[in-house]
Coordinates of C-alpha atoms and ligand atoms in Angstrom, one line a residue:
A11 CA 0.4 0.5 0.2
K12 CA 2.3 1.8 0.9
S13 CA 4.4 2.1 -2.7
H14 CA 1.1 2.1 -4.2
G15 CA 0.9 5.8 -2.6
R16 CA 4.3 6.6 -3.4
N17 CA 3.2 6.0 -7.5
C18 CA 0.4 7.6 -6.9
F19 CA 2.3 10.5 -5.6
R20 CA 4.6 11.0 -8.6
F21 CA 1.8 10.5 -11.0
F22 CA -0.2 13.2 -9.2
N23 CA 3.6 15.2 -9.8
Q24 CA 4.2 14.4 -13.7
Q25 CA 0.1 15.3 -14.0
I26 CA 0.6 18.8 -12.4
Q27 CA 3.8 18.9 -14.0
K28 CA 2.4 18.2 -17.5
D29 CA -0.4 20.5 -16.8
A30 CA 1.8 23.5 -16.9
E31 CA 3.9 22.3 -19.2
R32 CA 0.6 23.0 -21.6
S33 CA -0.9 25.7 -20.1
A34 CA 2.4 27.5 -20.6
E35 CA 3.0 26.6 -24.0
L36 CA -0.7 28.6 -25.1
H37 CA 1.0 31.3 -23.0
M38 CA 3.3 31.5 -25.1
R39 CA 1.3 30.4 -28.3
L40 CA -1.7 32.9 -27.4
K41 CA 0.7 35.8 -28.0
S42 CA 0.9 35.5 -31.8
A43 CA -2.5 33.6 -32.3
I44 CA -4.3 37.0 -33.6
S45 CA -1.2 38.1 -35.8
N46 CA -0.8 34.3 -37.6
N47 CA -4.5 34.2 -38.0
E48 CA -4.9 31.4 -35.6
F49 CA -8.7 32.3 -34.6
A50 CA -12.1 31.5 -36.0
L51 CA -15.1 33.0 -34.8
Y52 CA -17.9 30.3 -34.8
Y53 CA -22.2 31.3 -35.4
Q54 CA -25.0 28.9 -33.1
P55 CA -27.9 30.0 -34.5
I56 CA -30.4 30.6 -31.4
V57 CA -33.8 29.4 -32.7
N58 CA -37.8 30.1 -31.6
P59 CA -39.1 27.3 -30.2
H60 CA -42.5 27.5 -32.0
N61 CA -41.7 27.7 -35.1
G62 CA -37.6 27.0 -35.4
L63 CA -37.0 29.8 -36.9
I64 CA -33.2 32.0 -36.5
V65 CA -33.3 35.1 -35.0
K66 CA -29.9 35.1 -33.0
A67 CA -26.2 33.6 -33.2
E68 CA -24.0 33.9 -30.4
C69 CA -20.4 34.2 -31.1
L70 CA -18.1 31.5 -29.7
L71 CA -13.7 31.9 -30.4
R72 CA -12.4 29.1 -32.2
W73 CA -8.5 28.3 -31.9
Q74 CA -6.3 26.4 -34.0
Y75 CA -3.2 25.7 -34.1
D76 CA -0.9 22.9 -35.9
G77 CA -3.9 21.5 -37.1
R78 CA -5.6 21.3 -33.4
F79 CA -8.6 22.9 -32.1
I80 CA -8.0 24.0 -28.3
S81 CA -11.3 24.8 -27.1
P82 CA -12.1 27.9 -25.3
D83 CA -12.7 26.9 -22.2
E84 CA -9.0 26.1 -21.9
F85 CA -7.2 28.6 -23.6
I86 CA -9.6 31.9 -21.9
P87 CA -8.7 31.4 -18.6
I88 CA -4.9 31.7 -19.3
A89 CA -5.9 34.6 -22.1
E90 CA -7.6 35.7 -18.8
Q91 CA -4.0 35.6 -17.2
S92 CA -2.3 36.8 -18.7
G93 CA -4.3 40.3 -19.7
F94 CA -4.4 38.9 -23.6
I95 CA -8.5 38.3 -23.4
V96 CA -8.4 42.6 -23.8
N97 CA -6.8 42.0 -27.0
I98 CA -8.7 38.8 -27.5
G99 CA -11.8 40.7 -27.1
E100 CA -11.6 43.4 -29.5
W101 CA -10.8 41.1 -32.0
V102 CA -14.4 38.9 -31.7
R103 CA -15.5 42.1 -31.7
N104 CA -13.8 43.6 -34.6
E105 CA -15.0 40.0 -36.4
A106 CA -18.8 39.9 -34.7
L107 CA -18.6 43.8 -36.8
N108 CA -17.7 42.1 -40.5
T109 CA -20.5 39.6 -39.9
I110 CA -23.3 42.1 -39.2
A111 CA -22.2 43.8 -41.9
I112 CA -22.0 41.7 -44.3
L113 CA -25.4 40.0 -43.2
Q114 CA -26.5 43.8 -43.3
Q115 CA -25.2 43.9 -47.3
R116 CA -27.7 40.8 -48.3
G117 CA -30.5 41.6 -46.4
L118 CA -30.0 39.2 -43.9
T119 CA -29.7 40.3 -40.3
I120 CA -30.1 39.1 -36.9
P121 CA -28.3 39.8 -33.6
L122 CA -25.4 38.7 -32.5
S123 CA -24.6 37.5 -29.2
I124 CA -20.8 38.6 -28.1
N125 CA -19.1 37.2 -24.4
V126 CA -17.2 39.4 -22.8
S127 CA -15.1 38.3 -20.1
T128 CA -15.2 40.1 -16.5
I129 CA -11.4 40.6 -16.9
E130 CA -12.3 43.6 -19.7
F131 CA -13.7 46.0 -17.1
W132 CA -11.6 44.8 -14.4
T133 CA -11.0 48.1 -14.1
T134 CA -11.6 52.0 -14.7
D135 CA -8.9 52.0 -17.7
L136 CA -10.1 48.4 -19.4
Q137 CA -14.1 50.1 -18.6
Q138 CA -12.8 54.0 -21.3
R139 CA -10.9 52.3 -23.1
F140 CA -14.0 49.8 -23.6
L141 CA -16.5 52.6 -24.0
R142 CA -14.3 53.7 -26.8
Y143 CA -13.6 51.2 -29.3
F144 CA -17.0 51.1 -29.5
D145 CA -16.9 55.1 -30.1
E146 CA -14.3 54.5 -32.3
K147 CA -16.1 52.0 -35.1
Q148 CA -18.5 54.2 -34.3
S149 CA -17.5 56.5 -36.2
E150 CA -16.4 54.4 -39.3
Y151 CA -20.7 54.6 -40.1
D152 CA -22.3 57.5 -41.3
A153 CA -24.1 58.9 -38.5
G154 CA -27.1 56.9 -36.6
Q155 CA -26.1 53.3 -38.7
F156 CA -24.2 52.3 -36.1
P157 CA -25.3 48.1 -35.9
Y158 CA -26.0 49.1 -31.7
S159 CA -29.2 47.4 -31.7
F160 CA -28.1 43.6 -33.1
I161 CA -25.9 43.4 -30.4
T162 CA -26.0 41.9 -27.5
L163 CA -23.3 41.2 -24.6
E164 CA -23.4 37.9 -22.6
I165 CA -21.9 38.7 -19.2
T166 CA -21.5 36.4 -16.0
E167 CA -22.7 36.6 -12.4
S168 CA -19.1 37.8 -11.4
L169 CA -19.7 41.2 -13.2
M170 CA -22.3 41.7 -11.6
M171 CA -21.0 40.6 -8.7
K172 CA -18.4 43.5 -8.4
Q173 CA -21.4 46.3 -7.8
L174 CA -19.1 48.7 -9.5
D175 CA -21.3 51.9 -10.3
T176 CA -18.4 52.7 -13.0
I177 CA -19.9 48.8 -14.3
N178 CA -23.4 50.0 -13.9
Q179 CA -23.2 53.4 -15.7
L180 CA -20.8 51.7 -18.5
L181 CA -23.8 48.6 -19.5
N182 CA -26.8 51.4 -19.2
E183 CA -24.9 53.9 -21.4
L184 CA -24.9 50.6 -23.9
R185 CA -27.8 50.0 -23.0
H186 CA -29.2 53.4 -23.8
R187 CA -27.4 53.3 -27.5
G188 CA -29.4 50.2 -27.7
M189 CA -27.2 47.2 -26.9
Q190 CA -29.0 44.6 -24.8
I191 CA -26.9 42.6 -22.2
S192 CA -27.2 39.0 -21.4
V193 CA -26.2 37.5 -18.3
D194 CA -25.0 33.6 -19.6
D195 CA -24.6 30.5 -17.3
F196 CA -27.0 32.4 -15.4
G197 CA -27.7 30.1 -12.0
T198 CA -24.1 28.4 -11.9
G199 CA -22.9 31.2 -10.3
Y200 CA -22.6 32.9 -6.5
S201 CA -25.1 35.4 -7.0
S202 CA -28.2 36.7 -5.6
L203 CA -30.8 37.9 -7.0
S204 CA -31.4 41.1 -5.9
Y205 CA -28.2 41.5 -8.0
L206 CA -30.3 40.6 -10.6
A207 CA -33.4 43.2 -10.0
N208 CA -30.2 45.6 -8.9
F209 CA -28.0 44.9 -12.3
P210 CA -28.8 47.0 -15.8
V211 CA -29.6 43.6 -17.8
D212 CA -32.2 42.2 -21.0
Q213 CA -31.8 38.7 -20.2
V214 CA -31.0 35.8 -19.1
K215 CA -29.6 32.2 -20.6
I216 CA -30.3 29.3 -18.6
D217 CA -27.0 26.7 -17.6
K218 CA -26.7 24.0 -20.2
S219 CA -26.1 22.0 -16.6
F220 CA -30.1 23.1 -15.6
I221 CA -31.4 22.0 -19.2
Q222 CA -29.3 18.3 -18.9
K223 CA -31.1 17.7 -15.4
I224 CA -34.5 18.4 -17.4
S225 CA -36.3 14.8 -16.5
M226 CA -34.0 13.6 -13.9
G227 CA -36.6 14.6 -11.6
A228 CA -39.3 16.7 -11.0
R229 CA -37.4 19.4 -8.7
H230 CA -34.8 19.9 -11.0
E231 CA -37.9 21.2 -13.3
A232 CA -39.0 23.3 -11.0
L233 CA -35.6 25.4 -10.7
I234 CA -36.2 26.0 -14.1
E235 CA -39.7 27.1 -13.7
A236 CA -38.1 29.5 -10.7
I237 CA -36.0 31.1 -13.2
V238 CA -38.3 31.7 -16.0
S239 CA -40.7 33.8 -13.6
M240 CA -38.4 35.1 -11.4
S241 CA -37.8 36.7 -15.8
R242 CA -40.5 37.4 -16.1
A243 CA -41.2 39.1 -12.9
L244 CA -37.9 41.3 -13.8
D245 CA -38.9 41.7 -17.5
L246 CA -36.0 39.8 -19.0
T247 CA -36.2 37.5 -22.1
I248 CA -34.9 34.1 -22.0
V249 CA -32.8 32.1 -23.7
A250 CA -33.0 27.8 -22.8
E251 CA -28.4 27.1 -23.4
G252 CA -27.9 23.7 -24.3
V253 CA -30.7 22.1 -25.4
E254 CA -29.7 18.2 -26.6
T255 CA -32.9 16.5 -26.8
Q256 CA -36.3 16.2 -27.7
A257 CA -37.5 15.6 -24.2
E258 CA -35.4 18.5 -23.3
F259 CA -36.7 20.7 -26.1
D260 CA -40.7 19.2 -25.6
F261 CA -40.4 20.5 -21.7
I262 CA -38.9 23.7 -22.8
K263 CA -42.0 24.5 -25.3
L264 CA -43.7 24.6 -22.4
Q265 CA -42.1 27.2 -20.5
D266 CA -42.1 30.6 -21.2
I267 CA -39.0 30.6 -22.7
E268 CA -38.9 33.4 -26.1
S269 CA -35.5 31.8 -28.0
V270 CA -33.3 28.3 -27.4
Q271 CA -29.9 27.1 -27.9
G272 CA -28.2 23.9 -28.8
Y273 CA -27.4 21.1 -30.7
Y274 CA -31.0 19.5 -30.8
F275 CA -31.9 22.2 -33.8
H276 CA -27.7 23.5 -34.7
K277 CA -23.7 23.3 -33.5
P278 CA -21.7 26.0 -33.8
M279 CA -20.2 26.4 -37.3
P280 CA -17.8 28.2 -39.1
Q281 CA -19.2 31.7 -40.6
Q282 CA -19.5 30.4 -44.4
A283 CA -22.2 28.2 -43.8
F284 CA -24.0 30.3 -41.2
F285 CA -24.0 32.7 -44.2
E286 CA -25.7 29.7 -46.5
L287 CA -27.7 28.8 -44.0
L288 CA -29.3 31.9 -43.4
A289 CA -29.7 32.6 -46.7
K290 CA -32.1 29.2 -47.2
Q291 CA -34.1 30.0 -44.3
S292 CA -34.6 33.4 -46.1
Q293 CA -36.0 31.6 -48.8
T294 CA -38.6 29.9 -47.8
Ligands
C2E14 P1 -20.4 29.8 -23.0 O1 -20.7 31.1 -23.5 O2 -21.5 29.3 -22.1 O3 -21.1 29.0 -24.5 C1 -21.8 27.9 -24.7 C2 -20.7 27.0 -25.4 O4 -21.9 25.6 -24.9 C3 -20.0 26.6 -26.3 O5 -18.9 26.4 -26.0 C4 -21.7 26.1 -26.8 O6 -20.4 25.6 -28.4 C5 -21.5 24.9 -26.0 N1 -23.2 24.7 -26.0 C6 -24.0 24.7 -27.6 N2 -25.1 24.1 -27.6 C7 -25.0 23.4 -27.0 C8 -25.3 22.2 -26.4 O7 -27.0 21.6 -26.8 N3 -25.1 20.7 -25.7 C9 -23.7 21.5 -24.9 N4 -22.8 20.2 -24.9 N5 -22.7 22.1 -25.1 C10 -23.3 22.9 -26.2 P2 -18.0 26.4 -26.5 O8 -17.6 27.1 -28.1 O9 -16.8 25.5 -26.3 O10 -17.2 28.0 -25.6 C11 -16.7 27.5 -24.1 C12 -16.7 28.7 -22.9 O11 -15.4 29.5 -23.8 C13 -18.3 29.1 -23.4 O12 -19.0 28.9 -23.0 C14 -17.8 30.7 -23.1 O13 -17.5 31.2 -22.0 C15 -15.9 30.9 -23.6 N6 -16.1 31.1 -24.7 C16 -16.2 31.5 -26.2 N7 -16.1 32.8 -27.1 C17 -15.8 33.3 -26.5 C18 -15.0 34.7 -26.8 O14 -15.3 35.3 -27.7 N8 -15.1 35.3 -25.5 C19 -14.8 34.9 -24.3 N9 -14.3 35.5 -23.3 N10 -15.0 33.8 -24.0 C20 -15.7 32.4 -25.5
CA15 CA1 -22.6 33.0 -24.1
CA16 CA1 -23.3 29.9 -21.0
CA17 CA1 -20.2 28.4 -20.1

């Protein structure tokens, strides 16, 4: 038993070292990912549950190097630790704005939902940089033509918990210009309901961990029903995320939920496939 314990210890040590090496490699590689053109945005359609029509899409970042895809769940935390997330975030917003411009040219415009890391709001400087980004972009458009109303920002509960007036002011300014603010992964953080009532948001996304528990018992379903009725009371729209099965979809349809995202309908796809899908929908 003693030698077994020692092997275990050695195994853990090796694993920790392997993880550290991997994370150091990704950290180094991330620095040149933008200039090497290694990023791409994928688009996952969000549909109306009653007719299946695409009403919106979430932009999801993909990083590919040496022929392999690295999951954002792995590289986003590294980018957050190093601060690269600020550059990555601007790259994502540029790309999303290009896509909106193309969609507008083709008469296919739908709103795009863009993920924003809490780190991008960490300091007053970053908050100002965030706003300046949109101010500068806006100046490239004719007066009143910037597509604010086709942009939703997905933030997480950790941002609400900071309870900073400067963040509230920033988000309110963006909402005033026509953007929507959505709370991602809702229910997985540690925020209390009072944060939601006091925070300038328009939408909640019910996290897929809740959806996956549909049909695992009435108590799990009651939790979703509670999120839905609370969102209604606060006048928020709802997206159910991670809907994969018919049973999950059937339950969602019974709820007062206006939009659904998940593999049951569409997986995230490259820009070209997304354009083709929207073009096909507009012809029917
Ligand atoms: P998220 O924002 O919660 O995005 C939803 C994730 O669920 C995506 O994973 C999506 O592909 C996946 N998903 C959608 N439908 C289903 C389904 O039916 N079943 C299952 N099992 N999964 C589904 P993805 O693309 O791997 O992204 C992971 C996370 O990385 C995102 O979670 C988000 O937190 C982060 N991320 C992705 N792109 C960006 C970005 O541009 N900026 C920032 N800051 N974070 C990003
Ligand atoms: Ca998201
Ligand atoms: Ca989510
Ligand atoms: Ca997530």
